[in-house]
XYZ file of C-alpha atoms in Angstrom:
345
model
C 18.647 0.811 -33.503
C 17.681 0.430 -29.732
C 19.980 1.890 -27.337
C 21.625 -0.969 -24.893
C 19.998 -1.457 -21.608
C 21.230 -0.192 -18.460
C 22.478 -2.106 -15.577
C 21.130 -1.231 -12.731
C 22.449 -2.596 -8.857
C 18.577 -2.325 -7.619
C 15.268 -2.614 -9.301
C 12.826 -1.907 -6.977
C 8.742 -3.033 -7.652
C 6.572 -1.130 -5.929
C 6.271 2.776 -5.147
C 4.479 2.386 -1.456
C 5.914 2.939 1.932
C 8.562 0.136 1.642
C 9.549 0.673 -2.400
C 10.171 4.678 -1.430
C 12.143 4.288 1.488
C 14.198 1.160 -0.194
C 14.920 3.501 -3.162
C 16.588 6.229 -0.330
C 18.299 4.100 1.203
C 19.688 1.893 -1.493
C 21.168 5.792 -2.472
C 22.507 5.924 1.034
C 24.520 2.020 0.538
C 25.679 4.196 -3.174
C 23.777 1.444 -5.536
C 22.858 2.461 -8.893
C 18.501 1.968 -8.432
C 15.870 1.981 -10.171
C 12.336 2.206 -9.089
C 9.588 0.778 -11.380
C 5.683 1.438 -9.952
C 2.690 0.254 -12.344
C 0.545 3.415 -11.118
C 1.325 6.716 -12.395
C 2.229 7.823 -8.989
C 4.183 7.022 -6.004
C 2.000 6.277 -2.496
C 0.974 2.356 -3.120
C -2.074 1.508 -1.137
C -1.776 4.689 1.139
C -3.320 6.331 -2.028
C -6.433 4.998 -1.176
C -7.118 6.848 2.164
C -5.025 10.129 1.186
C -6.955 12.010 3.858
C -6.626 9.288 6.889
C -4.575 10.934 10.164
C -1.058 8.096 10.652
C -0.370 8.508 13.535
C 2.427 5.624 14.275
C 5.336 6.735 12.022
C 8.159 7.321 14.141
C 9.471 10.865 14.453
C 5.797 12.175 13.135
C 3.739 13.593 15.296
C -0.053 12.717 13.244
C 0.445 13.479 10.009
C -1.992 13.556 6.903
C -1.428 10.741 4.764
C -1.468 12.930 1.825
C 1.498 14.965 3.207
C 3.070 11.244 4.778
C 3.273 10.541 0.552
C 4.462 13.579 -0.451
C 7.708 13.388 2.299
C 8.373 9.907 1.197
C 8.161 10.585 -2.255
C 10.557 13.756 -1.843
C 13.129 11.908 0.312
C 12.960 8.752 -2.072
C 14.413 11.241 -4.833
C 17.301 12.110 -2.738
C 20.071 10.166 -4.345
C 18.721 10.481 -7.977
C 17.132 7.191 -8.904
C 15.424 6.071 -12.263
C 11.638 6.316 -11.526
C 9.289 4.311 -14.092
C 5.908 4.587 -13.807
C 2.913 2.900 -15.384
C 4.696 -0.420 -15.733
C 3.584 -3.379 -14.437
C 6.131 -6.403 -14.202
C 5.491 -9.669 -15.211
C 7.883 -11.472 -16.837
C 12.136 -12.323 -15.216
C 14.683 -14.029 -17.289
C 17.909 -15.042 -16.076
C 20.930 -13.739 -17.847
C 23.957 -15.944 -18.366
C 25.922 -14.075 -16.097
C 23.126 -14.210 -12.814
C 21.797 -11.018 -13.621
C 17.907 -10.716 -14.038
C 16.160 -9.188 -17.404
C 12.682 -7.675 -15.649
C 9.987 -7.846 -18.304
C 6.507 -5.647 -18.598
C 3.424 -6.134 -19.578
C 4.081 -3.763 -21.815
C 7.004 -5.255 -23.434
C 9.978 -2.481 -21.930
C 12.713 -4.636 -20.282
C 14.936 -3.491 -17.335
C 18.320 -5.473 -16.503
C 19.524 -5.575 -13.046
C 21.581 -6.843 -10.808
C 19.036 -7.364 -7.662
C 15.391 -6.916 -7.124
C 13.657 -5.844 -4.021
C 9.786 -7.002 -4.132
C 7.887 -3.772 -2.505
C 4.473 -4.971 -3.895
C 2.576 -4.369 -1.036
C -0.936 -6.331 -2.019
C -0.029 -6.091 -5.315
C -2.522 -4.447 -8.069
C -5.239 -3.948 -5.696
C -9.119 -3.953 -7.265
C -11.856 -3.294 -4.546
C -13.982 -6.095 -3.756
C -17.748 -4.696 -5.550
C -20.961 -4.905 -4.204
C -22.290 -8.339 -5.442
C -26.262 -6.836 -5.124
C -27.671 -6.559 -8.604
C -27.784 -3.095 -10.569
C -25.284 -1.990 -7.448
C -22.949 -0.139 -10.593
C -25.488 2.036 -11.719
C -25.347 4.202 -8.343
C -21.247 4.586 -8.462
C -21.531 7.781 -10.565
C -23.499 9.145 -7.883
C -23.768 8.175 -3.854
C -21.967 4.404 -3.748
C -18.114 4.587 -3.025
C -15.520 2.369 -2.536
C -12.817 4.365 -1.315
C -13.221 7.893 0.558
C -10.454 10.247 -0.981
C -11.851 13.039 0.621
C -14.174 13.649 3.798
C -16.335 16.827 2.829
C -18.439 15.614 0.369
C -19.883 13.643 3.101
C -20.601 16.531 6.025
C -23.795 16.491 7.093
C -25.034 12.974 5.635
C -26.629 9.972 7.158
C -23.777 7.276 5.782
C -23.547 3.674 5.788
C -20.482 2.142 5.505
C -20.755 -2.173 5.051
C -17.782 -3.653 5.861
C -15.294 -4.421 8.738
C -11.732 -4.187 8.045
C -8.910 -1.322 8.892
C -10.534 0.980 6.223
C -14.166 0.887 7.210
C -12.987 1.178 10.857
C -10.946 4.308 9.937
C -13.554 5.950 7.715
C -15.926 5.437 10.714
C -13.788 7.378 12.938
C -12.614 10.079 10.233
C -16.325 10.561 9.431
C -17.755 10.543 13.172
C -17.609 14.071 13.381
C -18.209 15.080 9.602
C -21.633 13.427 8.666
C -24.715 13.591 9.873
C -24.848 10.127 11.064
C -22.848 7.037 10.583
C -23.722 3.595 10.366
C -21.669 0.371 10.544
C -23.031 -2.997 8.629
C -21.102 -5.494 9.590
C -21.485 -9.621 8.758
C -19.342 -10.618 12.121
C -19.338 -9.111 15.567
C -15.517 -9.322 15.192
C -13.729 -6.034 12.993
C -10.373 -6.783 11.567
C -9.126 -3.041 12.171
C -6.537 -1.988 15.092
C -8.307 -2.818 18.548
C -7.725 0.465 19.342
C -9.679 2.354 16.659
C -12.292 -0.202 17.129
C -12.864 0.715 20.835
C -12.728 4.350 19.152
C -15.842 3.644 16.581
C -17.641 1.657 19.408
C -17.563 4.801 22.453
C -18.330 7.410 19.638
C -22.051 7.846 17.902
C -21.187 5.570 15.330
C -24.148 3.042 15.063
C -22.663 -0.244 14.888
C -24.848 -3.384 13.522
C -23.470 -6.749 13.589
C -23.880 -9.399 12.518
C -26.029 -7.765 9.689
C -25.413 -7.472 5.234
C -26.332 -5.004 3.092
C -29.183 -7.295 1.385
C -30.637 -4.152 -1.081
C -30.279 -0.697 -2.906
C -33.582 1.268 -2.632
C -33.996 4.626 -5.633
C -36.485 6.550 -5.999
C -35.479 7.954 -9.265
C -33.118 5.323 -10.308
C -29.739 7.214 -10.032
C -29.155 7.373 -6.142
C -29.625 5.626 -3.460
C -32.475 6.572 -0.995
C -32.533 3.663 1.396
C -31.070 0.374 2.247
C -32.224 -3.070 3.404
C -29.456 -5.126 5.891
C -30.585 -8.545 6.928
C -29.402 -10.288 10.182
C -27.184 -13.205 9.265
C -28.369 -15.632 11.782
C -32.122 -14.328 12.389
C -32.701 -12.786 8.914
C -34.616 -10.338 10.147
C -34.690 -7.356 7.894
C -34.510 -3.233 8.384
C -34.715 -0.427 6.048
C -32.321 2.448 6.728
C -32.435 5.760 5.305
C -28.692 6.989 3.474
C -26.919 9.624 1.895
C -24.320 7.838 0.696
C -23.062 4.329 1.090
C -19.238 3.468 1.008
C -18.416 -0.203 0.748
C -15.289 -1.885 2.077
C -15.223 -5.348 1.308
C -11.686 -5.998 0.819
C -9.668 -5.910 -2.083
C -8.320 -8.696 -4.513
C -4.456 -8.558 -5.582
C -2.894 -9.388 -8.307
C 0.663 -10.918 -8.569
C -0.084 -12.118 -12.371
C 3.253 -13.018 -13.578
C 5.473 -12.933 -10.658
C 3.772 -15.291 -9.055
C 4.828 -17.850 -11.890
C 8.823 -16.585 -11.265
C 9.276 -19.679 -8.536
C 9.043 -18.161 -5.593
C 7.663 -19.485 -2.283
C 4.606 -17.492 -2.067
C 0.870 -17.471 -0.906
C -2.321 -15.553 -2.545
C -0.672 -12.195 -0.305
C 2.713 -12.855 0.615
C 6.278 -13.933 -0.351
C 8.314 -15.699 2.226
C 11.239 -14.538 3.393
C 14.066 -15.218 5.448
C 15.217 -13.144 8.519
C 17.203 -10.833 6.001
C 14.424 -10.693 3.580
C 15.926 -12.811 1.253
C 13.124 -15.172 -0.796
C 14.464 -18.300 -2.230
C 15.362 -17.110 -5.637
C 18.932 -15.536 -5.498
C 19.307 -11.612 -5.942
C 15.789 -11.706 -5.259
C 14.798 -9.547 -1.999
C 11.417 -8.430 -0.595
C 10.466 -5.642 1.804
C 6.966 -4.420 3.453
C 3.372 -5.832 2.911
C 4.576 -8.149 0.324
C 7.289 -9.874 2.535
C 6.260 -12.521 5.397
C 8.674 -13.420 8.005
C 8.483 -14.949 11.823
C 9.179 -11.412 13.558
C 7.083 -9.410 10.880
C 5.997 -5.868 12.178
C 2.630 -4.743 9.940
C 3.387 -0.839 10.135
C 4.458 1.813 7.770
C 7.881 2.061 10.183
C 8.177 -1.976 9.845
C 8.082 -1.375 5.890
C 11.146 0.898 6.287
C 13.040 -1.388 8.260
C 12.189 -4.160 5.990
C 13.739 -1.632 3.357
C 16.864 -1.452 4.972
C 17.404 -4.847 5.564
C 16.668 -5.845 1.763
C 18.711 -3.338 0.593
C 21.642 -4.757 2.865
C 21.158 -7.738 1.483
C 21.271 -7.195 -1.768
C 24.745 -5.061 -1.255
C 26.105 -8.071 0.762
C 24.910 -10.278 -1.984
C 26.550 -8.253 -4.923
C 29.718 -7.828 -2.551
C 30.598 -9.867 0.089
C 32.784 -8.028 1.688
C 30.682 -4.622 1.656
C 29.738 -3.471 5.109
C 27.145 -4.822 6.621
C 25.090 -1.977 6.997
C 24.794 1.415 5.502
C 26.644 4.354 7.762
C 24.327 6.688 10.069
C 23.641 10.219 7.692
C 25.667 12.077 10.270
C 28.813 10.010 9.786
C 27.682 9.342 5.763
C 29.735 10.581 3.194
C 26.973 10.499 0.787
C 25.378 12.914 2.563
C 28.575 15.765 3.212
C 27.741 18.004 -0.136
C 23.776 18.018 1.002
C 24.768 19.121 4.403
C 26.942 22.156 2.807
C 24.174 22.938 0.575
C 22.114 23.140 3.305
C 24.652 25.151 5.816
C 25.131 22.597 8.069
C 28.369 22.238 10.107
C 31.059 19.466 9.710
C 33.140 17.978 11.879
């Protein structure tokens, strides 16, 4: 006989930048929380550029992404919360009583009170190459992400693409390869202006508006040499490479929520000013949340955190405070300050 289900206050989806610090911080407002990520792993899309340098965190000086993970993931674990991994949510039922029955692909079901939506961009697949036979060279010198930057020293690399990643791998690879070269279809990059004024002062070749057009092997398992084609002349060059890493986006997927009712688009759920979406109990924080004063950074996820988990207190008790206390006037945290030595008043 299955054991009943527990109720949980908070079920947070999504183990990024917004899920960790929601799951902290719902500990600090003394909610019972759960934490449910579909990977095996906690990080969301920062997992895909685990050796990038953040450098606008508050409090951080630059810090390794890598490490950025591993403090999030340590301080998300503060108060104890259920951590799930490896189970992607599809399916919400409404209980009787207004409490939500969370439902996985798998078949496990989680009951709780509230939700908080941390999806981020949701299960994220790269974007491939659409050049034919463009698979065969993935086991060898054609990458999609860059998880780590030696592999590449001293190699003439193309990157095709224009968006935050490519601009970042650009810069991050400047001074490791050989050479780097930048394919891109528009003379406009979608990455921060500033690290695009970076890749465009350094001795990053940048090409615009060019494609990638063709994979050139000389023995059939790497890549050799590339064509790019101008997109308005289509004038064609062959460029010797090393390697070729291709950032052409990624595709999300919100199967299954995105048939729950709410007021979404193809990336984002819209919220209100206290990140509440239009289903009730239902809350959203980070990439996945769209709002008029939205702030896209890793310290706007963690105030979207806040504020969702505030709302969902407020919505489960009126009369709770509006707002969690600061840690150095928190109870919750008085035993972790004697364990660690520290004076109280």
């Amino acid at each position: 006989m299955a054991e009943p289900l527990e109720l949980y206050d908070v079920t947070i989806i999504g183990g990024g930048p917004a899920g960790m610090y929601a799951a902290f911080y719902s500990g600090m407002r003394d909610l019972k929380t759960k934490l449910i990520e579909a990977r095996n792993e906690l990080g969301g899309r920062m997992l895909i550029y685990p050796e990038k340098m953040i450098w606008d965190v508050g409090g951080f000086a630059p810090i390794i992404c890598e490490q950025l993970i591993e403090q999030l993931a340590r301080q998300a674990q503060v108060f104890d919360p259920t951590i799930v991994f490896g189970q992607h949510i599809k399916g919400l039922e409404v209980q009787e009583d207004g409490t939500y029955m969370l439902v996985a692909e798998t078949g496990e079901r989680h009951w709780t009170r509230t939700i908080v939506l941390a999806l981020g961009r949701g299960i994220l697949k790269m974007a491939k190459l659409e050049i034919e036979g463009a698979e065969r060279y993935e086991v060898s010198n054609l990458h999609y992400t860059v998880q780590e930057l030696e592999p590449f020293r001293g190699k003439k690399v193309l990157i095709s693409g224009g968006g935050n990643s490519a601009v970042d791998w650009a810069n991050e690879l400047e001074s490791i390869a050989g050479s780097v070269t930048v394919v891109h279809r528009r003379d406009q990059f979608g990455g921060h202006e500033k690290n695009v004024i970076r890749m465009k002062t350094s001795s990053v070749c940048v090409k615009t508006p060019y494609a990638l057009s063709q994979l050139h092997s000389s023995d059939g398992k790497t890549i050799g040499k590339v064509t790019i084609c101008h997109i308005e002349t289509g004038e064609s060059e062959q460029l010797e490479v090393d390697a070729v890493i291709v950032n052409h986006g990624l595709k999300s997927d919100f199967t299954g929520i995105n048939e729950w009712g709410l007021h979404m688009n193809d990336w984002n759920v819209f919220t209100g000013g206290k990140l509440e979406t239009n289903l009730p109990g239902i809350f959203a924080a980070g990439d996945f949340a769209d709002y008029t004063s939205k702030v896209n950074l890793i310290a706007g996820a963690f105030s979207d955190a806040a504020l969702a988990v505030n709302s969902a207190k407020l919505f489960m008790d009126p009369e709770a405070p509006r707002m969690a206390y600061v840690s150095s006037h928190n109870d919750r945290f008085a035993e972790k300050n004697r364990a660690l030595g520290v004076a109280i008043d």
